[in-house]
Amino acid sequence: MALVMGAADLSAWVREQATGVDRFLFGVAGPPGSGKSTLAKRLGNELGAPVVAMDGFHRPNAELVASGLRDVKGAPETFDAPAFVRLVRSLRDPTRTVRCPAFDRVIDEPVSGKVTVDPRDSVVIVEGNYLLLEQEPWSSLSGLLDATAFLDVPSPLRITRLVARHIEFGRERADAIEFAHGSDAANAVLVEASRSRADLVVLVEE
C-alpha cells in the first residue's frame, strides 16, 4: 500500500531517500490540473534539483495536425514516449550531462535544451501525467525511477485549474470548459487507473 502524506512533507522525504546515493530520480505523476508542475518546481527549489517534464516531449503541433491528433493534444499518443523513456534512462548515469527539452505554453510547443542535468545533481525530479501507465513504452519508466508520487487532488479544484489555464493560454471560455470536460477528462481517467503503481500518494489542497 502506498504511503500517504501531505505536500509539505514531501521534500524532507525525498531528501532522506536520496541520502547516500549518486543519483535519485523522483517521479511526480497525476491527472491534468493536479498541480504536478507547481509541486515539482517547488521540490526542485527546495532540494536544489532540476525538473525534467514529460511535456517537453509533446509532438509538434504540425505533426499532430497531420496525424489528426491536434484536438486531443495531451493524450498519450500525442507524446514522443520512446524519446522520453530514452532520456529518463540517460538520467540514470550520474556521470553524464543531459540536456532536456521543456514545454513553452505561450507558443504551445516543446523547446529543446531548456533544462540541463549535470553530474552535480544528486536528485532529479521527473514529472508528467503518464509516468505510471502500464502500457509500453510508458511502463518502462517504473524501472528507471527510484520512487514515484501520485497527486491526489479534488476533481472540482482540478477542473477549475484546467479551465483557468486554458483561458490564460488563449482558449475562449466555452472551449476551455469543453476541453477540460472532454479530452482532459478522458486523460484523467486513464491516469487515475495507474494510481496504485505509485510509492506515495500526496494529498493536494488549494
mmCIF file with all atom_site columns, C-alpha atoms in Angstrom, residues 1 6-7 11 16 47-48 62 71 74 77 92 106 127-128 139-140 142 154 159-160 182 190:
data_model
loop_
_atom_site.group_PDB
_atom_site.id
_atom_site.type_symbol
_atom_site.label_atom_id
_atom_site.label_alt_id
_atom_site.label_comp_id
_atom_site.label_asym_id
_atom_site.label_entity_id
_atom_site.label_seq_id
_atom_site.pdbx_PDB_ins_code
_atom_site.Cartn_x
_atom_site.Cartn_y
_atom_site.Cartn_z
_atom_site.occupancy
_atom_site.B_iso_or_equiv
_atom_site.pdbx_formal_charge
_atom_site.auth_seq_id
_atom_site.auth_comp_id
_atom_site.auth_asym_id
_atom_site.auth_atom_id
_atom_site.pdbx_PDB_model_num
ATOM 1  C CA . MET A 1 1   ? 0.000   0.000  0.000   1.00 0.00 ? 1   MET A CA 1
ATOM 2  C CA . GLY A 1 6   ? 0.871   15.984 2.603   1.00 0.00 ? 6   GLY A CA 1
ATOM 3  C CA . ALA A 1 7   ? 2.719   18.033 0.024   1.00 0.00 ? 7   ALA A CA 1
ATOM 4  C CA . SER A 1 11  ? 10.844  17.382 0.171   1.00 0.00 ? 11  SER A CA 1
ATOM 5  C CA . GLU A 1 16  ? 16.042  11.269 3.227   1.00 0.00 ? 16  GLU A CA 1
ATOM 6  C CA . LEU A 1 47  ? 16.161  20.378 -2.998  1.00 0.00 ? 47  LEU A CA 1
ATOM 7  C CA . GLY A 1 48  ? 18.313  22.249 -5.496  1.00 0.00 ? 48  GLY A CA 1
ATOM 8  C CA . ALA A 1 62  ? 2.232   20.420 -37.211 1.00 0.00 ? 62  ALA A CA 1
ATOM 9  C CA . ASP A 1 71  ? -7.882  18.085 -30.885 1.00 0.00 ? 71  ASP A CA 1
ATOM 10 C CA . GLY A 1 74  ? -2.302  15.754 -24.133 1.00 0.00 ? 74  GLY A CA 1
ATOM 11 C CA . GLU A 1 77  ? -0.364  9.142  -28.294 1.00 0.00 ? 77  GLU A CA 1
ATOM 12 C CA . ARG A 1 92  ? 20.331  7.120  -14.571 1.00 0.00 ? 92  ARG A CA 1
ATOM 13 C CA . VAL A 1 106 ? 2.947   30.537 -24.692 1.00 0.00 ? 106 VAL A CA 1
ATOM 14 C CA . GLU A 1 127 ? 7.083   14.986 -13.730 1.00 0.00 ? 127 GLU A CA 1
ATOM 15 C CA . GLY A 1 128 ? 4.258   14.041 -16.059 1.00 0.00 ? 128 GLY A CA 1
ATOM 16 C CA . SER A 1 139 ? 5.688   1.047  -18.314 1.00 0.00 ? 139 SER A CA 1
ATOM 17 C CA . SER A 1 140 ? 9.492   1.036  -18.704 1.00 0.00 ? 140 SER A CA 1
ATOM 18 C CA . SER A 1 142 ? 8.808   2.264  -13.361 1.00 0.00 ? 142 SER A CA 1
ATOM 19 C CA . PRO A 1 154 ? -10.286 17.028 -5.574  1.00 0.00 ? 154 PRO A CA 1
ATOM 20 C CA . ILE A 1 159 ? -11.148 21.146 -13.346 1.00 0.00 ? 159 ILE A CA 1
ATOM 21 C CA . THR A 1 160 ? -11.247 24.769 -12.171 1.00 0.00 ? 160 THR A CA 1
ATOM 22 C CA . GLY A 1 182 ? -13.727 16.215 -22.739 1.00 0.00 ? 182 GLY A CA 1
ATOM 23 C CA . LEU A 1 190 ? -6.531  6.871  -17.719 1.00 0.00 ? 190 LEU A CA 1
#
